[in-house]
Short mmCIF file of C-alpha atoms in Angstrom, two decimals:
data_model
loop_
_atom_site.label_atom_id
_atom_site.label_comp_id
_atom_site.label_asym_id
_atom_site.label_seq_id
_atom_site.Cartn_x
_atom_site.Cartn_y
_atom_site.Cartn_z
CA MET A 1 5.46 -41.43 -3.90
CA SER A 2 8.91 -38.81 -3.47
CA ASP A 3 9.41 -40.18 -7.94
CA ASP A 4 5.66 -39.08 -8.73
CA THR A 5 6.14 -36.06 -6.75
CA LEU A 6 9.41 -35.01 -8.72
CA SER A 7 7.82 -35.92 -12.31
CA LEU A 8 5.11 -33.96 -11.51
CA ALA A 9 7.27 -31.35 -11.38
CA GLN A 10 9.49 -31.87 -13.86
CA ILE A 11 5.97 -32.24 -16.90
CA LEU A 12 4.76 -28.74 -15.02
CA ILE A 13 8.07 -27.24 -14.95
CA ALA A 14 8.70 -28.28 -19.19
CA ARG A 15 5.74 -25.18 -19.59
CA ARG A 16 6.42 -22.27 -20.56
CA SER A 17 3.31 -20.72 -18.48
CA LEU A 18 5.29 -17.45 -18.24
CA THR A 19 2.51 -15.35 -16.47
CA PRO A 20 -0.75 -15.00 -17.40
CA ALA A 21 -0.44 -17.91 -19.22
CA ASP A 22 -0.69 -21.35 -18.30
CA ASP A 23 0.45 -23.31 -21.11
CA GLY A 24 -1.85 -26.24 -20.58
CA CYS A 25 -0.60 -27.21 -16.71
CA GLN A 26 -4.12 -26.87 -15.21
CA GLU A 27 -5.19 -29.05 -17.82
CA ILE A 28 -2.32 -31.55 -16.20
CA LEU A 29 -3.54 -31.48 -12.99
CA ILE A 30 -7.24 -31.86 -13.98
CA GLU A 31 -6.67 -35.13 -14.99
CA ARG A 32 -5.06 -36.61 -11.96
CA LEU A 33 -7.98 -34.63 -10.27
CA GLU A 34 -10.85 -36.17 -12.25
CA LYS A 35 -9.65 -39.54 -11.34
CA LEU A 36 -10.64 -38.71 -7.90
CA GLY A 37 -13.51 -37.49 -7.96
CA PHE A 38 -13.53 -33.71 -7.88
CA ARG A 39 -15.76 -31.95 -9.55
CA ILE A 40 -13.65 -29.72 -11.98
CA GLU A 41 -14.88 -25.99 -13.04
CA LYS A 42 -12.67 -24.04 -15.55
CA MET A 43 -13.31 -19.97 -14.52
CA ARG A 44 -11.41 -18.17 -17.48
CA PHE A 45 -11.69 -14.37 -16.92
CA GLY A 46 -9.95 -12.12 -19.16
CA GLU A 47 -6.89 -13.62 -20.63
CA VAL A 48 -6.49 -16.02 -17.47
CA ASP A 49 -6.77 -19.34 -16.57
CA ASN A 50 -8.46 -20.28 -13.56
CA LEU A 51 -9.09 -23.78 -11.60
CA TRP A 52 -12.13 -24.55 -9.13
CA ALA A 53 -11.68 -27.64 -8.53
CA ARG A 54 -13.66 -30.09 -5.45
CA ARG A 55 -14.14 -33.45 -3.82
CA GLY A 56 -16.94 -33.38 -0.95
CA ASP A 57 -20.21 -31.40 -0.18
CA THR A 58 -19.37 -30.94 3.23
CA ALA A 59 -17.35 -28.54 5.88
CA PRO A 60 -15.13 -28.51 6.98
CA VAL A 61 -13.47 -27.15 3.70
CA LEU A 62 -9.80 -27.51 3.44
CA CYS A 63 -8.47 -25.62 0.16
CA LEU A 64 -4.62 -26.07 -1.05
CA ALA A 65 -4.10 -22.45 -3.35
CA GLY A 66 -1.54 -21.82 -5.72
CA HIS A 67 -0.98 -20.84 -9.07
CA THR A 68 0.91 -22.11 -12.32
CA ASP A 69 2.14 -18.45 -13.95
CA VAL A 70 5.84 -18.48 -13.33
CA VAL A 71 8.43 -14.73 -13.63
CA PRO A 72 9.72 -14.12 -16.33
CA THR A 73 13.47 -15.81 -17.14
CA GLY A 74 15.84 -13.45 -17.46
CA PRO A 75 19.30 -13.48 -19.71
CA LEU A 76 19.04 -17.32 -20.82
CA GLU A 77 22.58 -17.03 -21.64
CA GLN A 78 22.97 -16.66 -17.30
CA TRP A 79 21.19 -19.89 -16.76
CA ASP A 80 23.34 -23.48 -16.05
CA SER A 81 20.18 -24.76 -17.95
CA ASP A 82 17.53 -24.20 -19.75
CA PRO A 83 15.24 -22.98 -17.28
CA PHE A 84 12.25 -24.76 -19.33
CA THR A 85 14.10 -28.25 -19.12
CA PRO A 86 13.79 -29.22 -15.68
CA THR A 87 17.21 -30.50 -15.22
CA ILE A 88 18.73 -32.38 -11.51
CA ARG A 89 22.16 -31.75 -10.56
CA ASP A 90 23.95 -32.22 -7.21
CA GLY A 91 20.52 -33.01 -5.55
CA LYS A 92 18.88 -29.80 -6.75
CA LEU A 93 15.66 -29.76 -9.96
CA TYR A 94 16.25 -26.33 -11.25
CA GLY A 95 14.13 -24.77 -13.38
CA ARG A 96 11.24 -21.53 -13.92
CA GLY A 97 9.01 -21.92 -11.53
CA ALA A 98 10.63 -25.23 -9.72
CA ALA A 99 10.43 -23.53 -6.34
CA ASP A 100 8.02 -20.50 -6.84
CA MET A 101 5.52 -22.12 -6.99
CA LYS A 102 5.34 -26.09 -9.45
CA SER A 103 6.55 -28.20 -6.96
CA SER A 104 4.00 -27.32 -4.30
CA LEU A 105 1.62 -28.05 -6.81
CA ALA A 106 3.05 -30.74 -7.48
CA ALA A 107 3.17 -31.84 -3.95
CA PHE A 108 -0.43 -30.88 -3.48
CA ILE A 109 -1.84 -33.66 -6.11
CA THR A 110 0.06 -36.19 -4.91
CA ALA A 111 -0.33 -36.11 -1.42
CA ILE A 112 -4.10 -35.62 -2.24
CA GLU A 113 -4.09 -39.36 -4.45
CA ALA A 114 -1.56 -40.78 -1.18
CA PHE A 115 -4.43 -39.47 1.23
CA VAL A 116 -8.06 -40.31 -0.78
CA ALA A 117 -6.56 -43.77 -1.51
CA GLN A 118 -6.47 -44.56 2.77
CA HIS A 119 -9.22 -41.91 3.71
CA ALA A 120 -11.88 -42.81 0.27
CA ASN A 121 -14.54 -41.49 2.70
CA HIS A 122 -13.05 -38.67 4.40
CA GLN A 123 -14.60 -35.94 6.87
CA GLY A 124 -15.96 -32.07 4.72
CA SER A 125 -14.41 -31.18 1.35
CA ILE A 126 -11.11 -31.21 -0.22
CA ALA A 127 -10.28 -28.17 -2.54
CA LEU A 128 -7.78 -26.53 -5.02
CA LEU A 129 -7.62 -22.91 -6.04
CA ILE A 130 -5.32 -22.51 -8.77
CA THR A 131 -4.65 -19.48 -10.89
CA SER A 132 -2.40 -18.50 -13.96
CA ASP A 133 -2.77 -14.26 -12.88
CA GLU A 134 -0.66 -14.63 -9.60
CA GLU A 135 2.92 -13.05 -10.83
CA GLY A 136 1.37 -10.30 -12.90
CA ILE A 137 -1.27 -7.82 -12.15
CA ALA A 138 -3.17 -10.69 -10.11
CA VAL A 139 -6.83 -8.94 -11.70
CA ASP A 140 -8.42 -11.95 -13.12
CA GLY A 141 -7.07 -14.86 -10.90
CA THR A 142 -7.66 -15.53 -7.85
CA VAL A 143 -9.65 -12.56 -6.84
CA LYS A 144 -12.18 -13.04 -9.60
CA VAL A 145 -12.52 -16.48 -8.49
CA VAL A 146 -12.35 -15.25 -4.89
CA GLU A 147 -15.94 -13.23 -5.72
CA ALA A 148 -17.36 -15.66 -7.64
CA LEU A 149 -17.06 -18.78 -4.66
CA LYS A 150 -18.16 -15.43 -2.36
CA ALA A 151 -21.01 -14.41 -4.67
CA ARG A 152 -23.04 -18.09 -4.18
CA GLY A 153 -21.83 -18.25 -0.30
CA GLU A 154 -19.47 -20.95 -1.09
CA LEU A 155 -16.97 -20.35 1.30
CA LEU A 156 -13.58 -22.12 2.84
CA ASP A 157 -13.27 -23.38 6.06
CA TYR A 158 -9.09 -23.66 5.64
CA CYS A 159 -6.60 -23.11 2.91
CA ILE A 160 -3.22 -23.49 2.36
CA VAL A 161 -0.72 -21.52 -0.10
CA GLY A 162 1.30 -23.74 -1.68
CA GLU A 163 3.77 -20.05 -1.47
CA PRO A 164 7.97 -20.77 -0.84
CA THR A 165 8.13 -20.25 3.00
CA CYS A 166 10.84 -21.64 3.78
CA THR A 167 14.15 -19.86 5.06
CA ASP A 168 17.09 -22.33 5.31
CA THR A 169 15.35 -25.50 5.03
CA LEU A 170 11.94 -27.28 4.92
CA GLY A 171 10.14 -26.74 7.22
CA ASP A 172 10.92 -23.39 9.19
CA THR A 173 8.80 -21.33 8.43
CA ILE A 174 5.47 -20.83 7.81
CA LYS A 175 3.83 -17.84 7.16
CA ASN A 176 0.00 -17.04 9.12
CA GLY A 177 -0.24 -13.95 7.28
CA ARG A 178 0.52 -11.04 5.61
CA ARG A 179 0.95 -7.60 5.08
CA GLY A 180 -1.01 -5.34 3.00
CA SER A 181 0.17 -2.86 0.39
CA LEU A 182 -0.83 0.96 -0.66
CA SER A 183 0.31 3.08 -3.03
CA GLY A 184 0.71 6.59 -3.75
CA ASN A 185 0.83 8.96 -6.69
CA LEU A 186 1.77 12.33 -5.24
CA THR A 187 2.09 15.71 -7.70
CA ILE A 188 3.53 17.70 -5.68
CA LYS A 189 2.00 21.84 -7.93
CA GLY A 190 4.30 24.68 -8.13
CA ILE A 191 4.80 27.31 -10.47
CA GLN A 192 7.72 26.29 -13.55
CA GLY A 193 10.13 29.77 -14.09
CA HIS A 194 13.96 30.65 -15.06
CA ILE A 195 15.77 29.41 -12.39
CA ALA A 196 17.78 33.47 -12.06
CA TYR A 197 14.43 34.64 -11.48
CA PRO A 198 12.85 32.87 -8.12
CA HIS A 199 10.88 34.61 -7.54
CA LEU A 200 8.45 33.95 -10.48
CA ALA A 201 8.36 31.06 -9.76
CA LYS A 202 7.43 28.24 -7.29
CA ASN A 203 9.90 25.04 -6.81
CA PRO A 204 7.86 21.77 -6.15
CA ILE A 205 11.20 20.57 -4.68
CA HIS A 206 12.17 22.52 -2.22
CA LEU A 207 8.16 22.79 -0.78
CA ALA A 208 7.80 18.85 -0.56
CA ALA A 209 10.98 18.69 1.13
CA PRO A 210 9.90 19.36 4.38
CA ALA A 211 6.84 17.45 4.27
CA ILE A 212 8.71 14.07 2.60
CA ALA A 213 11.27 14.48 5.61
CA GLU A 214 8.14 14.30 7.94
CA LEU A 215 6.77 11.70 6.35
CA ALA A 216 9.86 9.99 6.25
CA GLN A 217 10.49 10.17 9.86
CA THR A 218 6.65 9.14 10.96
CA GLU A 219 6.09 6.04 12.97
CA TRP A 220 2.73 5.17 11.49
CA ASP A 221 2.42 2.23 14.05
CA GLN A 222 4.08 0.15 16.40
CA GLY A 223 3.40 -3.44 14.57
CA ASN A 224 2.19 -5.91 17.43
CA GLU A 225 2.48 -9.87 18.44
CA TYR A 226 2.76 -10.94 14.40
CA PHE A 227 3.44 -7.60 12.10
CA PRO A 228 6.83 -5.71 12.61
CA PRO A 229 5.54 -1.54 12.89
CA THR A 230 3.95 0.35 9.45
CA THR A 231 6.68 1.01 7.00
CA TRP A 232 6.42 4.66 4.29
CA HIS A 233 8.87 4.39 1.23
CA ILE A 234 9.75 6.48 -2.12
CA SER A 235 10.45 4.07 -5.06
CA ASN A 236 10.21 6.80 -7.95
CA ILE A 237 10.53 10.71 -7.62
CA HIS A 238 10.92 12.69 -10.61
CA GLY A 239 10.83 16.77 -11.39
CA GLY A 240 12.40 18.80 -13.58
CA THR A 241 13.06 18.90 -17.71
CA GLY A 242 16.21 18.37 -18.11
CA ALA A 243 17.01 21.59 -18.38
CA THR A 244 19.86 23.12 -15.35
CA ASN A 245 18.48 26.37 -16.01
CA VAL A 246 14.24 25.72 -15.59
CA ILE A 247 12.79 25.29 -12.25
CA PRO A 248 10.39 22.55 -12.12
CA GLY A 249 6.67 23.28 -12.15
CA THR A 250 5.68 20.24 -10.86
CA LEU A 251 7.11 16.82 -8.55
CA ASN A 252 5.68 13.54 -8.63
CA LEU A 253 6.70 11.09 -6.27
CA LEU A 254 5.29 7.23 -6.29
CA PHE A 255 5.32 6.50 -3.08
CA ASN A 256 3.98 2.48 -0.97
CA PHE A 257 3.21 1.80 2.56
CA ARG A 258 3.55 -1.89 3.66
CA PHE A 259 1.01 -2.04 6.77
CA SER A 260 -0.25 -4.21 9.28
CA THR A 261 -3.41 -4.87 11.25
CA ALA A 262 -2.51 -2.29 13.65
CA SER A 263 -3.21 0.71 11.02
CA THR A 264 -6.72 0.29 8.29
CA VAL A 265 -6.30 2.44 4.97
CA GLU A 266 -8.12 5.47 6.42
CA SER A 267 -6.13 5.99 9.24
CA LEU A 268 -2.94 5.91 7.45
CA GLN A 269 -4.34 8.14 4.43
CA ASN A 270 -5.52 10.62 6.68
CA ARG A 271 -1.90 10.86 8.18
CA VAL A 272 -0.72 11.76 4.42
CA TYR A 273 -3.73 13.96 4.20
CA GLU A 274 -2.67 15.64 7.17
CA ILE A 275 0.87 16.23 6.99
CA LEU A 276 0.42 17.31 3.16
CA GLY A 277 -2.00 20.08 4.38
CA LYS A 278 0.12 20.91 7.42
CA HIS A 279 3.31 21.87 4.62
CA GLY A 280 -0.07 23.72 2.96
CA LEU A 281 1.08 22.54 -0.90
CA ASP A 282 -0.58 22.02 -3.63
CA TYR A 283 -1.19 18.63 -4.55
CA ASP A 284 -3.14 15.40 -5.99
CA LEU A 285 -2.77 12.63 -5.02
CA GLN A 286 -4.31 9.05 -6.30
CA TRP A 287 -4.60 6.01 -4.50
CA GLU A 288 -4.30 2.01 -4.90
CA LEU A 289 -4.80 -0.60 -2.74
CA SER A 290 -3.03 -4.16 -3.99
CA GLY A 291 -3.87 -5.78 -0.54
CA LYS A 292 -4.80 -5.49 2.37
CA PRO A 293 -3.12 -6.81 6.09
CA PHE A 294 -4.17 -10.52 6.31
CA LEU A 295 -3.55 -12.39 9.56
CA THR A 296 -4.61 -16.13 11.01
CA PRO A 297 -4.04 -16.59 14.50
CA LYS A 298 -2.80 -19.52 16.15
CA ALA A 299 -6.69 -22.01 15.44
CA GLU A 300 -6.90 -25.47 14.03
CA LEU A 301 -4.64 -25.22 10.44
CA ALA A 302 -1.17 -23.50 12.59
CA ASP A 303 -2.08 -26.80 15.02
CA ALA A 304 -2.04 -29.20 11.84
CA MET A 305 0.42 -27.89 10.20
CA HIS A 306 2.68 -27.46 13.26
CA ALA A 307 2.17 -30.81 14.07
CA ALA A 308 3.28 -32.27 10.04
CA ILE A 309 6.25 -30.65 9.46
CA VAL A 310 7.44 -31.60 13.16
CA GLU A 311 6.50 -34.94 12.21
CA VAL A 312 8.20 -35.52 8.89
CA THR A 313 11.32 -32.77 9.39
CA GLY A 314 11.87 -32.72 12.74
CA ILE A 315 12.38 -29.63 12.39
CA GLU A 316 9.58 -26.56 15.07
CA PRO A 317 8.23 -24.29 12.70
CA GLN A 318 8.13 -20.53 12.95
CA LEU A 319 5.18 -18.26 12.15
CA SER A 320 5.73 -15.07 10.26
CA THR A 321 4.14 -12.50 8.46
CA SER A 322 7.35 -11.20 6.73
CA GLY A 323 7.66 -10.66 2.76
CA GLY A 324 5.71 -9.65 -0.23
CA THR A 325 1.86 -10.09 -0.54
CA SER A 326 -0.04 -13.07 -1.85
CA ASP A 327 -2.61 -14.11 -3.07
CA GLY A 328 -3.75 -15.01 0.49
CA ARG A 329 -5.08 -11.57 0.96
CA PHE A 330 -7.67 -12.53 -1.11
CA ILE A 331 -8.91 -15.62 0.29
CA ALA A 332 -8.80 -14.45 3.47
CA ASP A 333 -12.31 -12.69 2.50
CA ILE A 334 -14.12 -16.42 2.31
CA CYS A 335 -11.82 -17.83 5.00
CA ALA A 336 -11.02 -17.00 8.46
CA GLN A 337 -7.57 -19.45 8.72
CA VAL A 338 -4.96 -18.82 5.98
CA ILE A 339 -1.69 -20.16 5.93
CA GLU A 340 1.19 -20.59 3.65
CA PHE A 341 3.54 -22.96 3.62
CA GLY A 342 6.04 -24.13 0.73
CA PRO A 343 9.88 -25.17 -0.04
CA ARG A 344 12.86 -23.09 0.51
CA ASN A 345 12.58 -19.40 -1.24
CA ALA A 346 16.21 -18.49 -1.62
CA THR A 347 16.22 -18.73 -5.22
CA ILE A 348 12.41 -17.43 -6.06
CA HIS A 349 12.30 -15.50 -9.29
CA LYS A 350 16.23 -15.97 -9.39
CA LEU A 351 18.56 -17.30 -12.92
CA ASN A 352 19.21 -20.92 -11.63
CA GLU A 353 16.40 -20.78 -9.50
CA HIS A 354 15.75 -24.51 -7.79
CA VAL A 355 14.45 -26.74 -5.03
CA ALA A 356 15.62 -29.82 -3.57
CA VAL A 357 14.85 -33.00 -4.87
CA ASP A 358 14.66 -34.67 -1.02
CA ASP A 359 12.08 -31.86 0.20
CA LEU A 360 9.56 -33.32 -2.35
CA GLU A 361 8.43 -35.99 -0.94
CA LYS A 362 8.52 -34.39 2.54
CA LEU A 363 6.69 -31.44 1.11
CA SER A 364 3.98 -33.84 -0.29
CA ARG A 365 3.62 -35.66 2.86
CA ILE A 366 3.78 -33.00 5.05
CA TYR A 367 0.44 -31.78 3.14
CA GLN A 368 -0.94 -35.09 3.21
CA LEU A 369 -0.50 -35.30 7.27
CA ILE A 370 -2.42 -31.83 7.02
CA MET A 371 -4.91 -33.07 5.63
CA GLU A 372 -5.29 -36.27 8.12
CA ASN A 373 -5.00 -34.15 10.76
CA LEU A 374 -8.20 -32.25 9.73
CA LEU A 375 -10.37 -34.20 8.07
CA ILE A 376 -10.41 -37.78 9.87
CA ASP A 377 -11.67 -38.15 12.83
CA LYS A 378 -8.60 -39.26 15.01
CA THR A 379 -11.80 -40.38 18.19
CA VAL A 380 -13.29 -42.97 15.44
CA VAL A 381 -10.33 -44.08 13.82
CA ALA A 382 -9.20 -44.66 17.85
CA ASP A 383 -11.89 -46.44 18.65
CA SER A 384 -11.52 -48.67 15.62
CA ASP A 385 -8.54 -49.88 15.52
CA THR A 386 -9.04 -50.81 19.38
CA ASP A 387 -12.38 -52.75 18.94
CA GLY A 388 -10.35 -54.52 16.55
CA PHE A 389 -7.39 -55.15 18.56
CA TRP A 390 -9.83 -56.89 21.40
CA ASP A 391 -12.05 -59.01 18.77
CA LYS A 392 -9.19 -60.21 17.37
CA LEU A 393 -7.83 -60.72 21.25
CA LYS A 394 -11.31 -62.49 22.14
CA LYS A 395 -10.73 -64.45 18.92
CA TYR A 396 -7.54 -65.30 19.57
CA PHE A 397 -7.86 -66.88 23.01
CA SER A 398 -11.64 -68.52 22.62
CA PHE A 399 -13.10 -66.49 24.99
CA GLY A 400 -16.44 -64.04 24.89
#
């Protein structure tokens, strides 16, 4: 299986699927899934290719989710090998998307193939939700597929998102949630004027400074068991004409909240309004919600994943909600248990992105064991094995 997972990962990496392009990656997956009896549904929205594939009609539904698109390469001359020519050096597979997340896609497929070969009549259903719009603006990808599934009442019980989650070694981290992202575009209004006649002008920078200080020092919440406290940060700020003798008429700030389940969108917005009003500012404020926080408690999926990781790697994985947003924020709308697990994330979006070749077989095996833990009735299997043992024993001793 290791060679098969490696081979498929190499084939996918060789596709120049710069977001939002898929460049044929999904067709490669479809060819293998159709042989396993998956129903294939291509969902194209705008310029984005999406794939919904399902095997089985009953619950529970275990979905494997991911993306075929990758981020730009950066300066090609700074790569040690062509980013779209998968290359193995020193036990590592190099190429754009090697870690984020074409190796996970390859492991999904080989894990499903191995699982179905052993358990053709498994319980429930296996599904794949694949998009080419995760690394970009993410408006025609997973979110649209989720909306379509929700509209027809097709819900999920468990979802594994194959994002790279591990820090030092495969198996050390699984992500059972992510913080929400709420951005604001704030314009503070003043009155432009000559800097030598300040009494005829109102400097919005000076007016905003106390409010900015208070926003930066505010404790929005204390977090909770799974999340750190909510943070507020300015990402961009601009004011002025470029001249040294003009008081600007406006000050523009772009800021962002990364927030936990300890706060809501409304509570954060209301506190911002309160602070701006307290300082008597004249302003315009536009909001953009990129994603709400989601959290999967310790339940069947987390237990199944924990057991699989320990069996394959011997490592006790840690739960984490760190990092940016992922498509899990959309899937959580139709699935109560969403957990991310994939290879190491140390080189994602970097030059010379890579994944350890030895991790590919382990990753595929972990995904396969998760399927077995969730979709195989171990009691029935155990009873069947026991009956077979006694039948053989009776035949051997010729009694009964």
